[in-house]
PDB file of C-alpha atoms in Angstrom:
ATOM      1  CA  UNK A   1     -47.830  39.532   8.240  1.00 54.00           C
ATOM      2  CA  UNK A   2     -51.269  38.760   9.533  1.00 58.00           C
ATOM      3  CA  UNK A   3     -52.566  39.926  12.940  1.00 59.00           C
ATOM      4  CA  UNK A   4     -53.742  37.321  15.418  1.00 58.00           C
ATOM      5  CA  UNK A   5     -57.495  37.790  15.835  1.00 59.00           C
ATOM      6  CA  UNK A   6     -58.088  35.149  18.512  1.00 59.00           C
ATOM      7  CA  UNK A   7     -61.043  35.847  20.838  1.00 59.00           C
ATOM      8  CA  UNK A   8     -58.910  36.261  23.963  1.00 60.00           C
ATOM      9  CA  UNK A   9     -56.857  39.071  22.355  1.00 57.00           C
ATOM     10  CA  UNK A  10     -59.929  40.986  21.203  1.00 59.00           C
ATOM     11  CA  UNK A  11     -61.497  40.950  24.678  1.00 60.00           C
ATOM     12  CA  UNK A  12     -58.379  42.386  26.334  1.00 58.00           C
ATOM     13  CA  UNK A  13     -58.342  46.150  26.875  1.00 60.00           C
ATOM     14  CA  UNK A  14     -55.828  48.092  24.826  1.00 60.00           C
ATOM     15  CA  UNK A  15     -52.470  48.898  26.377  1.00 56.00           C
ATOM     16  CA  UNK A  16     -52.145  45.879  28.701  1.00 55.00           C
ATOM     17  CA  UNK A  17     -49.307  43.533  28.060  1.00 54.00           C
ATOM     18  CA  UNK A  18     -49.350  40.175  29.822  1.00 54.00           C
ATOM     19  CA  UNK A  19     -45.618  39.742  29.469  1.00 62.00           C
ATOM     20  CA  UNK A  20     -44.703  42.822  31.561  1.00 67.00           C
ATOM     21  CA  UNK A  21     -47.280  42.569  34.375  1.00 77.00           C
ATOM     22  CA  UNK A  22     -46.279  39.504  36.334  1.00 76.00           C
ATOM     23  CA  UNK A  23     -48.280  38.490  39.374  1.00 77.00           C
ATOM     24  CA  UNK A  24     -47.249  35.753  41.767  1.00 75.00           C
ATOM     25  CA  UNK A  25     -49.167  32.536  41.591  1.00 75.00           C
ATOM     26  CA  UNK A  26     -51.690  32.406  44.398  1.00 73.00           C
ATOM     27  CA  UNK A  27     -52.259  29.276  46.369  1.00 71.00           C
ATOM     28  CA  UNK A  28     -55.699  29.389  47.951  1.00 73.00           C
ATOM     29  CA  UNK A  29     -55.301  25.964  49.501  1.00 74.00           C
ATOM     30  CA  UNK A  30     -54.772  25.160  53.162  1.00 78.00           C
ATOM     31  CA  UNK A  31     -51.592  26.477  54.773  1.00 75.00           C
ATOM     32  CA  UNK A  32     -49.901  25.522  57.993  1.00 80.00           C
ATOM     33  CA  UNK A  33     -50.497  27.821  60.959  1.00 79.00           C
ATOM     34  CA  UNK A  34     -46.760  28.105  61.534  1.00 75.00           C
ATOM     35  CA  UNK A  35     -46.412  30.163  58.353  1.00 76.00           C
ATOM     36  CA  UNK A  36     -48.549  32.935  59.866  1.00 75.00           C
ATOM     37  CA  UNK A  37     -46.795  33.103  63.262  1.00 73.00           C
ATOM     38  CA  UNK A  38     -43.815  35.330  62.308  1.00 73.00           C
ATOM     39  CA  UNK A  39     -45.991  38.015  60.748  1.00 76.00           C
ATOM     40  CA  UNK A  40     -48.481  37.965  63.618  1.00 73.00           C
ATOM     41  CA  UNK A  41     -45.892  38.125  66.399  1.00 69.00           C
ATOM     42  CA  UNK A  42     -43.475  40.608  64.817  1.00 69.00           C
ATOM     43  CA  UNK A  43     -45.010  43.670  66.533  1.00 70.00           C
ATOM     44  CA  UNK A  44     -45.285  41.946  69.906  1.00 63.00           C
ATOM     45  CA  UNK A  45     -41.659  40.777  69.806  1.00 62.00           C
ATOM     46  CA  UNK A  46     -40.463  44.309  69.089  1.00 66.00           C
ATOM     47  CA  UNK A  47     -41.738  45.322  72.520  1.00 65.00           C
ATOM     48  CA  UNK A  48     -40.659  42.239  74.491  1.00 65.00           C
ATOM     49  CA  UNK A  49     -38.320  39.476  73.430  1.00 71.00           C
ATOM     50  CA  UNK A  50     -39.697  35.930  73.212  1.00 74.00           C
ATOM     51  CA  UNK A  51     -37.185  34.856  75.852  1.00 78.00           C
ATOM     52  CA  UNK A  52     -38.465  37.454  78.336  1.00 79.00           C
ATOM     53  CA  UNK A  53     -42.045  36.391  77.656  1.00 77.00           C
ATOM     54  CA  UNK A  54     -41.064  32.784  78.344  1.00 81.00           C
ATOM     55  CA  UNK A  55     -39.346  33.834  81.575  1.00 82.00           C
ATOM     56  CA  UNK A  56     -42.478  35.676  82.679  1.00 80.00           C
ATOM     57  CA  UNK A  57     -44.710  32.715  81.868  1.00 81.00           C
ATOM     58  CA  UNK A  58     -42.509  30.074  83.556  1.00 82.00           C
ATOM     59  CA  UNK A  59     -41.072  32.252  86.336  1.00 84.00           C
ATOM     60  CA  UNK A  60     -42.553  30.067  89.073  1.00 85.00           C
ATOM     61  CA  UNK A  61     -40.724  27.020  87.682  1.00 86.00           C
ATOM     62  CA  UNK A  62     -37.385  28.838  87.667  1.00 84.00           C
ATOM     63  CA  UNK A  63     -37.422  30.406  91.135  1.00 84.00           C
ATOM     64  CA  UNK A  64     -40.025  28.426  93.053  1.00 85.00           C
ATOM     65  CA  UNK A  65     -43.473  29.370  94.325  1.00 85.00           C
ATOM     66  CA  UNK A  66     -42.364  31.424  97.332  1.00 85.00           C
ATOM     67  CA  UNK A  67     -39.935  33.621  95.399  1.00 85.00           C
ATOM     68  CA  UNK A  68     -42.243  33.882  92.381  1.00 85.00           C
ATOM     69  CA  UNK A  69     -44.865  35.582  94.546  1.00 84.00           C
ATOM     70  CA  UNK A  70     -42.390  38.279  95.574  1.00 86.00           C
ATOM     71  CA  UNK A  71     -40.284  38.690  92.424  1.00 87.00           C
ATOM     72  CA  UNK A  72     -40.915  39.491  88.793  1.00 86.00           C
ATOM     73  CA  UNK A  73     -38.674  39.537  85.688  1.00 86.00           C
ATOM     74  CA  UNK A  74     -38.827  43.019  84.168  1.00 86.00           C
ATOM     75  CA  UNK A  75     -36.257  43.395  81.394  1.00 85.00           C
ATOM     76  CA  UNK A  76     -33.716  41.386  79.439  1.00 84.00           C
ATOM     77  CA  UNK A  77     -30.945  43.151  77.545  1.00 83.00           C
ATOM     78  CA  UNK A  78     -27.310  42.399  76.706  1.00 83.00           C
ATOM     79  CA  UNK A  79     -27.125  39.276  78.849  1.00 84.00           C
ATOM     80  CA  UNK A  80     -28.561  41.014  81.924  1.00 88.00           C
ATOM     81  CA  UNK A  81     -31.907  40.027  83.422  1.00 88.00           C
ATOM     82  CA  UNK A  82     -33.539  42.722  85.555  1.00 89.00           C
ATOM     83  CA  UNK A  83     -35.684  41.387  88.399  1.00 89.00           C
ATOM     84  CA  UNK A  84     -38.016  43.468  90.570  1.00 89.00           C
ATOM     85  CA  UNK A  85     -38.446  42.325  94.153  1.00 87.00           C
ATOM     86  CA  UNK A  86     -39.195  43.490  97.664  1.00 80.00           C
ATOM     87  CA  UNK A  87     -36.351  44.583  99.944  1.00 79.00           C
ATOM     88  CA  UNK A  88     -35.813  41.491 102.116  1.00 82.00           C
ATOM     89  CA  UNK A  89     -35.932  39.142  99.136  1.00 85.00           C
ATOM     90  CA  UNK A  90     -33.139  41.032  97.334  1.00 87.00           C
ATOM     91  CA  UNK A  91     -30.480  39.523  99.612  1.00 88.00           C
ATOM     92  CA  UNK A  92     -31.810  36.033  99.037  1.00 88.00           C
ATOM     93  CA  UNK A  93     -31.878  36.566  95.262  1.00 88.00           C
ATOM     94  CA  UNK A  94     -28.317  37.820  95.334  1.00 89.00           C
ATOM     95  CA  UNK A  95     -27.290  34.673  97.191  1.00 90.00           C
ATOM     96  CA  UNK A  96     -29.173  32.418  94.724  1.00 89.00           C
ATOM     97  CA  UNK A  97     -27.894  34.188  91.583  1.00 89.00           C
ATOM     98  CA  UNK A  98     -25.594  31.371  90.324  1.00 90.00           C
ATOM     99  CA  UNK A  99     -28.303  28.716  90.706  1.00 90.00           C
ATOM    100  CA  UNK A 100     -30.965  30.907  89.067  1.00 89.00           C
ATOM    101  CA  UNK A 101     -28.740  31.733  86.103  1.00 88.00           C
ATOM    102  CA  UNK A 102     -27.919  28.070  85.616  1.00 88.00           C
ATOM    103  CA  UNK A 103     -31.595  27.033  85.776  1.00 86.00           C
ATOM    104  CA  UNK A 104     -32.732  29.753  83.375  1.00 85.00           C
ATOM    105  CA  UNK A 105     -29.946  29.182  80.839  1.00 84.00           C
ATOM    106  CA  UNK A 106     -30.395  25.411  80.913  1.00 84.00           C
ATOM    107  CA  UNK A 107     -34.192  25.531  80.590  1.00 81.00           C
ATOM    108  CA  UNK A 108     -34.090  28.078  77.761  1.00 78.00           C
ATOM    109  CA  UNK A 109     -31.220  26.347  75.943  1.00 79.00           C
ATOM    110  CA  UNK A 110     -28.893  29.335  76.141  1.00 77.00           C
ATOM    111  CA  UNK A 111     -25.113  28.906  75.879  1.00 74.00           C
ATOM    112  CA  UNK A 112     -22.071  31.090  75.366  1.00 73.00           C
ATOM    113  CA  UNK A 113     -22.590  34.709  74.385  1.00 73.00           C
ATOM    114  CA  UNK A 114     -26.364  34.373  74.057  1.00 71.00           C
ATOM    115  CA  UNK A 115     -26.761  33.219  77.671  1.00 77.00           C
ATOM    116  CA  UNK A 116     -27.860  35.375  80.583  1.00 83.00           C
ATOM    117  CA  UNK A 117     -24.721  36.266  82.543  1.00 86.00           C
ATOM    118  CA  UNK A 118     -25.906  38.721  85.197  1.00 88.00           C
ATOM    119  CA  UNK A 119     -28.930  39.462  87.340  1.00 87.00           C
ATOM    120  CA  UNK A 120     -29.780  43.049  88.113  1.00 90.00           C
ATOM    121  CA  UNK A 121     -31.975  43.276  91.189  1.00 89.00           C
ATOM    122  CA  UNK A 122     -34.299  46.267  91.539  1.00 89.00           C
ATOM    123  CA  UNK A 123     -36.218  46.799  94.761  1.00 85.00           C
ATOM    124  CA  UNK A 124     -39.746  47.738  93.769  1.00 79.00           C
ATOM    125  CA  UNK A 125     -42.798  47.130  95.943  1.00 67.00           C
ATOM    126  CA  UNK A 126     -45.320  48.754  93.584  1.00 61.00           C
ATOM    127  CA  UNK A 127     -45.813  45.581  91.571  1.00 54.00           C
ATOM    128  CA  UNK A 128     -46.773  43.461  94.531  1.00 60.00           C
ATOM    129  CA  UNK A 129     -50.117  43.715  96.248  1.00 59.00           C
ATOM    130  CA  UNK A 130     -50.946  42.189  99.552  1.00 58.00           C
ATOM    131  CA  UNK A 131     -53.211  39.192  99.245  1.00 64.00           C
ATOM    132  CA  UNK A 132     -56.871  39.970  99.775  1.00 68.00           C
ATOM    133  CA  UNK A 133     -58.390  38.836 103.043  1.00 70.00           C
ATOM    134  CA  UNK A 134     -60.549  35.785 102.541  1.00 74.00           C
ATOM    135  CA  UNK A 135     -64.261  36.428 102.700  1.00 70.00           C
ATOM    136  CA  UNK A 136     -66.097  34.691 105.521  1.00 67.00           C
ATOM    137  CA  UNK A 137     -68.092  31.665 104.473  1.00 71.00           C
ATOM    138  CA  UNK A 138     -71.847  32.145 104.631  1.00 67.00           C
ATOM    139  CA  UNK A 139     -73.582  30.505 107.569  1.00 72.00           C
ATOM    140  CA  UNK A 140     -76.512  28.334 106.566  1.00 71.00           C
ATOM    141  CA  UNK A 141     -79.887  29.898 107.364  1.00 75.00           C
ATOM    142  CA  UNK A 142     -82.873  27.591 107.762  1.00 77.00           C
ATOM    143  CA  UNK A 143     -86.233  28.441 106.204  1.00 76.00           C
ATOM    144  CA  UNK A 144     -88.576  25.663 107.431  1.00 75.00           C
ATOM    145  CA  UNK A 145     -91.917  27.226 106.423  1.00 81.00           C
ATOM    146  CA  UNK A 146     -91.348  27.021 102.619  1.00 78.00           C
ATOM    147  CA  UNK A 147     -92.805  23.884 100.982  1.00 80.00           C
ATOM    148  CA  UNK A 148     -90.909  23.894  97.647  1.00 85.00           C
ATOM    149  CA  UNK A 149     -87.453  22.363  98.181  1.00 83.00           C
ATOM    150  CA  UNK A 150     -85.687  24.238  95.348  1.00 89.00           C
ATOM    151  CA  UNK A 151     -87.055  27.572  96.567  1.00 85.00           C
ATOM    152  CA  UNK A 152     -86.118  26.735 100.171  1.00 81.00           C
ATOM    153  CA  UNK A 153     -82.526  25.877  99.163  1.00 83.00           C
ATOM    154  CA  UNK A 154     -82.214  29.119  97.179  1.00 84.00           C
ATOM    155  CA  UNK A 155     -83.568  31.187 100.091  1.00 80.00           C
ATOM    156  CA  UNK A 156     -81.192  29.486 102.537  1.00 79.00           C
ATOM    157  CA  UNK A 157     -78.203  30.291 100.315  1.00 79.00           C
ATOM    158  CA  UNK A 158     -79.372  33.881  99.869  1.00 79.00           C
ATOM    159  CA  UNK A 159     -79.894  34.322 103.607  1.00 75.00           C
ATOM    160  CA  UNK A 160     -76.405  32.991 104.327  1.00 70.00           C
ATOM    161  CA  UNK A 161     -74.812  35.416 101.870  1.00 66.00           C
ATOM    162  CA  UNK A 162     -76.752  38.383 103.272  1.00 68.00           C
ATOM    163  CA  UNK A 163     -75.619  37.475 106.781  1.00 62.00           C
ATOM    164  CA  UNK A 164     -71.999  37.158 105.637  1.00 59.00           C
ATOM    165  CA  UNK A 165     -72.154  40.584 103.983  1.00 58.00           C
ATOM    166  CA  UNK A 166     -73.375  42.194 107.231  1.00 58.00           C
ATOM    167  CA  UNK A 167     -70.489  40.636 109.205  1.00 54.00           C
ATOM    168  CA  UNK A 168     -67.798  42.271 107.039  1.00 51.00           C
TER     169      UNK A 168
END
């Protein structure tokens, strides 16, 4: 029997066998972004579930602007949503529990065993800061002796801000 002396066999290093070392075919073409999402979000979803993240993002739509300023979803486990709130709002949340559960489950498409069945209300004021007092608006200061209009406008704005800072 004669050995095959083709050029591709001679250039191969000894001891490598193409039949035993299989490598997957690589596709270097364009891929859809959706194929990367599961691998990129796996670590983030271990810490917080996608449903809890959605609740945090759309919380104002579920409970309304007034309650959203004083409440915050904290945890979601085993059909129980934990909400942090201030003391007086806890009673109102307890009263609104059936409506909130219905809104959340409907908006998130949850039914049956996968739905949120209970709200756990935790009174916690540490998460809520009082709104900052609004800064006083600067009073316009006139600088009539400057000829250049752009420079005069800049000096008037600067003078107004300096005066507002002194009034604080």
